[in-house]
mmCIF file of C-alpha atoms in Angstrom:
data_model
loop_
_atom_site.group_PDB
_atom_site.id
_atom_site.type_symbol
_atom_site.label_atom_id
_atom_site.label_comp_id
_atom_site.label_asym_id
_atom_site.label_seq_id
_atom_site.Cartn_x
_atom_site.Cartn_y
_atom_site.Cartn_z
ATOM 1 C CA MET A 1 0.000 0.000 0.000
ATOM 2 C CA ILE A 2 1.157 3.517 -0.830
ATOM 3 C CA CYS A 3 -0.399 6.315 1.210
ATOM 4 C CA LEU A 4 -0.229 9.962 0.128
ATOM 5 C CA VAL A 5 -1.131 12.493 2.835
ATOM 6 C CA ASP A 6 -2.147 16.080 2.098
ATOM 7 C CA THR A 7 -0.213 18.348 4.456
ATOM 8 C CA GLY A 8 -2.931 21.012 4.213
ATOM 9 C CA ALA A 9 -5.678 21.684 6.726
ATOM 10 C CA SER A 10 -7.715 18.604 5.814
ATOM 11 C CA ALA A 11 -4.802 16.144 6.191
ATOM 12 C CA GLU A 12 -6.709 13.801 3.878
ATOM 13 C CA ARG A 13 -4.985 10.710 2.486
ATOM 14 C CA THR A 14 -5.143 8.807 -0.774
ATOM 15 C CA PHE A 15 -4.370 5.086 -0.928
ATOM 16 C CA LEU A 16 -2.884 3.122 -3.801
ATOM 17 C CA THR A 17 -3.878 -0.259 -2.453
ATOM 18 C CA ASP A 18 -2.916 -3.877 -2.923
ATOM 19 C CA SER A 19 -5.202 -6.113 -0.886
ATOM 20 C CA GLY A 20 -2.279 -8.382 -0.091
ATOM 21 C CA ALA A 21 -2.687 -11.617 1.831
ATOM 22 C CA SER A 22 -6.432 -11.197 2.366
ATOM 23 C CA LEU A 23 -7.103 -12.166 -1.252
ATOM 24 C CA ARG A 24 -5.181 -15.409 -0.799
ATOM 25 C CA LEU A 25 -7.195 -16.613 2.170
ATOM 26 C CA ALA A 26 -9.401 -19.592 1.317
ATOM 27 C CA PRO A 27 -12.002 -21.801 3.042
ATOM 28 C CA GLY A 28 -9.209 -24.119 4.118
ATOM 29 C CA ASP A 29 -7.860 -21.304 6.289
ATOM 30 C CA TRP A 30 -11.116 -21.205 8.246
ATOM 31 C CA SER A 31 -11.892 -23.453 11.174
ATOM 32 C CA ASN A 32 -15.003 -23.403 13.329
ATOM 33 C CA ALA A 33 -12.642 -23.630 16.284
ATOM 34 C CA LEU A 34 -11.608 -20.043 15.550
ATOM 35 C CA LEU A 35 -14.918 -19.003 17.117
ATOM 36 C CA ASP A 36 -14.283 -20.849 20.386
ATOM 37 C CA GLY A 37 -14.730 -18.289 23.148
ATOM 38 C CA VAL A 38 -15.512 -15.532 20.636
ATOM 39 C CA VAL A 39 -18.431 -13.176 21.324
ATOM 40 C CA ARG A 40 -18.174 -11.072 18.158
ATOM 41 C CA LEU A 41 -16.605 -11.619 14.722
ATOM 42 C CA HIS A 42 -15.340 -8.717 12.613
ATOM 43 C CA LEU A 43 -14.570 -9.140 8.909
ATOM 44 C CA SER A 44 -12.734 -6.910 6.476
ATOM 45 C CA GLY A 45 -14.483 -6.077 3.235
ATOM 46 C CA TYR A 46 -11.229 -6.786 1.419
ATOM 47 C CA LEU A 47 -12.076 -10.468 1.843
ATOM 48 C CA LEU A 48 -14.929 -10.034 -0.633
ATOM 49 C CA PHE A 49 -12.725 -9.097 -3.560
ATOM 50 C CA SER A 50 -11.445 -12.542 -4.600
ATOM 51 C CA GLU A 51 -13.313 -15.783 -5.238
ATOM 52 C CA GLN A 52 -11.494 -17.874 -2.644
ATOM 53 C CA SER A 53 -11.639 -15.280 0.120
ATOM 54 C CA ARG A 54 -15.361 -14.785 -0.588
ATOM 55 C CA ALA A 55 -15.792 -18.493 0.034
ATOM 56 C CA LEU A 56 -13.998 -18.080 3.361
ATOM 57 C CA VAL A 57 -16.415 -15.276 4.305
ATOM 58 C CA ALA A 58 -19.366 -17.529 3.482
ATOM 59 C CA ALA A 59 -17.943 -20.267 5.711
ATOM 60 C CA ALA A 60 -17.269 -17.819 8.536
ATOM 61 C CA LEU A 61 -20.774 -16.340 8.348
ATOM 62 C CA GLU A 62 -22.378 -19.778 8.358
ATOM 63 C CA SER A 63 -20.356 -20.822 11.385
ATOM 64 C CA ALA A 64 -21.054 -17.561 13.224
ATOM 65 C CA ARG A 65 -24.799 -17.846 12.597
ATOM 66 C CA ALA A 66 -24.802 -21.416 13.862
ATOM 67 C CA ARG A 67 -23.168 -20.288 17.104
ATOM 68 C CA GLY A 68 -25.149 -17.088 17.513
ATOM 69 C CA VAL A 69 -22.041 -14.933 17.164
ATOM 70 C CA PRO A 70 -22.830 -11.454 15.770
ATOM 71 C CA VAL A 71 -20.760 -10.354 12.776
ATOM 72 C CA SER A 72 -19.617 -6.890 11.782
ATOM 73 C CA LEU A 73 -18.040 -5.853 8.497
ATOM 74 C CA ASP A 74 -16.234 -2.793 7.164
ATOM 75 C CA PRO A 75 -16.711 -2.473 3.375
ATOM 76 C CA ALA A 76 -13.027 -1.446 2.997
ATOM 77 C CA SER A 77 -12.922 0.561 -0.243
ATOM 78 C CA ALA A 78 -15.401 2.422 -2.427
ATOM 79 C CA GLY A 79 -13.223 1.704 -5.454
ATOM 80 C CA PHE A 80 -13.252 -2.050 -4.901
ATOM 81 C CA LEU A 81 -16.980 -1.947 -4.153
ATOM 82 C CA ALA A 82 -17.634 -0.296 -7.501
ATOM 83 C CA GLU A 83 -15.701 -3.089 -9.234
ATOM 84 C CA LEU A 84 -17.500 -5.838 -7.319
ATOM 85 C CA GLY A 85 -20.965 -4.341 -7.822
ATOM 86 C CA VAL A 86 -23.509 -3.175 -5.268
ATOM 87 C CA ASP A 87 -26.023 -6.006 -5.672
ATOM 88 C CA ARG A 88 -23.314 -8.619 -5.420
ATOM 89 C CA PHE A 89 -21.849 -7.006 -2.305
ATOM 90 C CA LEU A 90 -25.216 -6.839 -0.555
ATOM 91 C CA ALA A 91 -25.870 -10.487 -1.377
ATOM 92 C CA LEU A 92 -22.464 -11.502 -0.021
ATOM 93 C CA ILE A 93 -23.001 -9.764 3.326
ATOM 94 C CA GLU A 94 -26.360 -11.410 3.998
ATOM 95 C CA GLY A 95 -26.282 -12.342 7.670
ATOM 96 C CA VAL A 96 -23.971 -9.521 8.772
ATOM 97 C CA ASP A 97 -25.312 -7.755 11.883
ATOM 98 C CA VAL A 98 -23.313 -4.506 11.817
ATOM 99 C CA LEU A 99 -22.081 -2.622 8.749
ATOM 100 C CA LEU A 100 -19.520 0.171 9.177
ATOM 101 C CA PRO A 101 -19.226 2.040 5.867
ATOM 102 C CA SER A 102 -17.614 5.379 5.192
ATOM 103 C CA ARG A 103 -19.778 8.183 3.811
ATOM 104 C CA ASP A 104 -18.596 7.433 0.259
ATOM 105 C CA GLU A 105 -19.219 3.709 0.650
ATOM 106 C CA ALA A 106 -22.713 4.224 2.065
ATOM 107 C CA CYS A 107 -23.667 6.531 -0.797
ATOM 108 C CA LEU A 108 -22.187 4.169 -3.388
ATOM 109 C CA LEU A 109 -24.044 1.169 -1.955
ATOM 110 C CA THR A 110 -27.402 2.942 -2.135
ATOM 111 C CA GLY A 111 -27.047 5.346 -5.050
ATOM 112 C CA LEU A 112 -28.188 8.145 -2.739
ATOM 113 C CA PRO A 113 -26.268 11.436 -2.443
ATOM 114 C CA ASP A 114 -27.225 12.143 1.163
ATOM 115 C CA PRO A 115 -25.305 9.996 3.684
ATOM 116 C CA ALA A 116 -28.172 9.987 6.196
ATOM 117 C CA ASP A 117 -30.583 8.687 3.576
ATOM 118 C CA ALA A 118 -27.954 6.158 2.540
ATOM 119 C CA ALA A 119 -27.404 4.903 6.087
ATOM 120 C CA ALA A 120 -31.156 4.606 6.631
ATOM 121 C CA LYS A 121 -31.609 2.603 3.439
ATOM 122 C CA LEU A 122 -28.708 0.280 4.247
ATOM 123 C CA SER A 123 -30.250 -0.441 7.650
ATOM 124 C CA ARG A 124 -33.090 -2.178 5.842
ATOM 125 C CA HIS A 125 -30.501 -4.738 4.692
ATOM 126 C CA VAL A 126 -28.315 -4.877 7.821
ATOM 127 C CA PRO A 127 -29.760 -4.508 11.344
ATOM 128 C CA LEU A 128 -27.264 -1.864 12.491
ATOM 129 C CA VAL A 129 -25.446 0.564 10.199
ATOM 130 C CA VAL A 130 -22.874 3.015 11.525
ATOM 131 C CA ALA A 131 -21.738 5.365 8.772
ATOM 132 C CA LYS A 132 -18.449 7.133 9.449
ATOM 133 C CA GLN A 133 -18.592 10.788 8.419
ATOM 134 C CA GLY A 134 -15.096 12.045 9.200
ATOM 135 C CA ALA A 135 -15.218 15.590 10.571
ATOM 136 C CA GLU A 136 -19.019 15.346 10.698
ATOM 137 C CA GLY A 137 -19.023 12.449 13.152
ATOM 138 C CA ALA A 138 -21.121 9.339 12.585
ATOM 139 C CA LEU A 139 -24.655 8.250 11.780
ATOM 140 C CA VAL A 140 -26.309 5.342 13.569
ATOM 141 C CA ALA A 141 -29.170 3.760 11.628
ATOM 142 C CA GLU A 142 -31.502 0.890 12.460
ATOM 143 C CA ALA A 143 -34.721 -0.448 10.918
ATOM 144 C CA GLY A 144 -34.701 1.996 8.019
ATOM 145 C CA ALA A 145 -34.127 5.202 9.984
ATOM 146 C CA VAL A 146 -31.247 7.222 11.399
ATOM 147 C CA ARG A 147 -31.488 6.852 15.178
ATOM 148 C CA ALA A 148 -28.548 9.048 16.187
ATOM 149 C CA ARG A 149 -26.281 11.690 14.706
ATOM 150 C CA VAL A 150 -23.088 11.545 16.712
ATOM 151 C CA PRO A 151 -20.858 14.636 16.528
ATOM 152 C CA ALA A 152 -17.163 14.329 15.841
ATOM 153 C CA THR A 153 -14.674 14.858 18.639
ATOM 154 C CA PRO A 154 -12.764 18.089 17.914
ATOM 155 C CA ALA A 155 -9.244 17.493 16.618
ATOM 156 C CA THR A 156 -6.540 19.202 14.605
ATOM 157 C CA PRO A 157 -5.875 16.746 11.783
ATOM 158 C CA ARG A 158 -2.312 15.868 10.844
ATOM 159 C CA ASP A 159 -2.911 12.572 9.033
ATOM 160 C CA THR A 160 -6.269 10.828 8.566
ATOM 161 C CA THR A 161 -4.661 7.435 7.889
ATOM 162 C CA GLY A 162 -6.186 4.819 10.167
ATOM 163 C CA ALA A 163 -8.985 7.019 11.497
ATOM 164 C CA GLY A 164 -11.722 4.724 10.216
ATOM 165 C CA ASP A 165 -10.035 1.642 11.645
ATOM 166 C CA ALA A 166 -9.561 3.404 14.987
ATOM 167 C CA PHE A 167 -13.260 4.284 14.981
ATOM 168 C CA THR A 168 -14.250 0.711 14.204
ATOM 169 C CA GLY A 169 -12.015 -0.769 16.893
ATOM 170 C CA ALA A 170 -13.261 1.560 19.614
ATOM 171 C CA PHE A 171 -16.890 1.186 18.518
ATOM 172 C CA LEU A 172 -16.755 -2.607 18.640
ATOM 173 C CA ALA A 173 -14.847 -2.595 21.934
ATOM 174 C CA ALA A 174 -17.606 -0.448 23.410
ATOM 175 C CA LEU A 175 -20.297 -2.825 22.151
ATOM 176 C CA LEU A 176 -18.440 -5.698 23.799
ATOM 177 C CA VAL A 177 -18.806 -4.101 27.222
ATOM 178 C CA GLY A 178 -22.516 -3.421 26.730
ATOM 179 C CA VAL A 179 -22.497 0.187 25.523
ATOM 180 C CA GLU A 180 -25.451 1.230 23.356
ATOM 181 C CA PRO A 181 -24.693 1.894 19.649
ATOM 182 C CA ALA A 182 -24.924 5.706 19.808
ATOM 183 C CA GLN A 183 -22.539 5.928 22.758
ATOM 184 C CA ALA A 184 -20.289 3.330 21.138
ATOM 185 C CA ALA A 185 -20.176 5.546 18.049
ATOM 186 C CA ALA A 186 -19.149 8.460 20.275
ATOM 187 C CA GLU A 187 -16.264 6.337 21.557
ATOM 188 C CA GLY A 188 -15.395 5.590 17.953
ATOM 189 C CA CYS A 189 -15.331 9.305 17.187
ATOM 190 C CA ARG A 190 -12.971 9.884 20.112
ATOM 191 C CA ALA A 191 -10.617 7.212 18.814
ATOM 192 C CA GLY A 192 -10.813 8.596 15.282
ATOM 193 C CA ALA A 193 -9.952 12.065 16.557
ATOM 194 C CA ALA A 194 -6.918 10.681 18.366
ATOM 195 C CA ALA A 195 -5.855 8.910 15.175
ATOM 196 C CA VAL A 196 -6.018 12.000 12.946
ATOM 197 C CA ALA A 197 -4.042 14.059 15.454
ATOM 198 C CA GLY A 198 -0.944 11.918 14.900
ATOM 199 C CA VAL A 199 1.061 10.826 11.878
ATOM 200 C CA GLY A 200 0.782 7.251 10.648
ATOM 201 C CA GLY A 201 -1.808 4.512 10.806
ATOM 202 C CA ARG A 202 -0.899 3.060 14.200
ATOM 203 C CA PRO A 203 -1.351 4.487 17.715
ATOM 204 C CA PRO A 204 1.775 5.355 19.717
ATOM 205 C CA SER A 205 3.258 2.432 21.600
ATOM 206 C CA GLY A 206 1.646 2.034 24.993
ATOM 207 C CA THR A 207 -1.403 4.160 24.180
ATOM 208 C CA ARG A 208 -4.171 3.418 26.698
ATOM 209 C CA GLN A 209 -6.634 6.277 26.281
ATOM 210 C CA ASN A 210 -9.040 4.408 24.011
ATOM 211 C CA ARG A 211 -9.062 1.312 26.215
ATOM 212 C CA GLY A 212 -9.956 3.450 29.204
ATOM 213 C CA ALA A 213 -12.582 5.333 27.231
ATOM 214 C CA VAL A 214 -14.594 2.178 26.602
ATOM 215 C CA GLY A 215 -14.143 0.655 30.042
ATOM 216 C CA LEU A 216 -11.506 -1.928 29.105
ATOM 217 C CA ASP A 217 -9.040 -0.830 31.805
#
């Protein structure tokens, strides 16, 4: 992956992406034992962009459903989604409980220009949709309607690389300790703000603020 970061006020980044090892994962790499002791499964959307890794996703979803393990998925890339096709993507994620798209991904998946309308429409396909909106926070949608508009945590952006992943990690960690989706999204926004305030896609070594924020310490 090559990441280009704008040093201007927005600190936005552009990725030239190779999906790497995820495209080489196959059903043989999956084992039902991987869910032993697991209370939530999170999948990367990059797994949907090759035939063999799609088969692994199908096996993982089937196993998770059989065990009652909820599954979340991040669509990964609007560009790859456009290549795969919206209808095909939505069919492949049948059974996913939580979808975490970016604004661009949500709009692409619905054909709607307004991200709130897009999130609401997606929540007719997936029980819980949390659309990441960058500096505008996040939208939480369920049962065909936006249930919460969560404001962003103020931050001075230096590099937006990893902000979406930080949001997703903190959001899911909050769900694991019983936090409601809107508050979990607020924790995600806090983590995203911390991510954009630093340079690079990984938190500083020893960082504990996000763990404490969601009650993991």
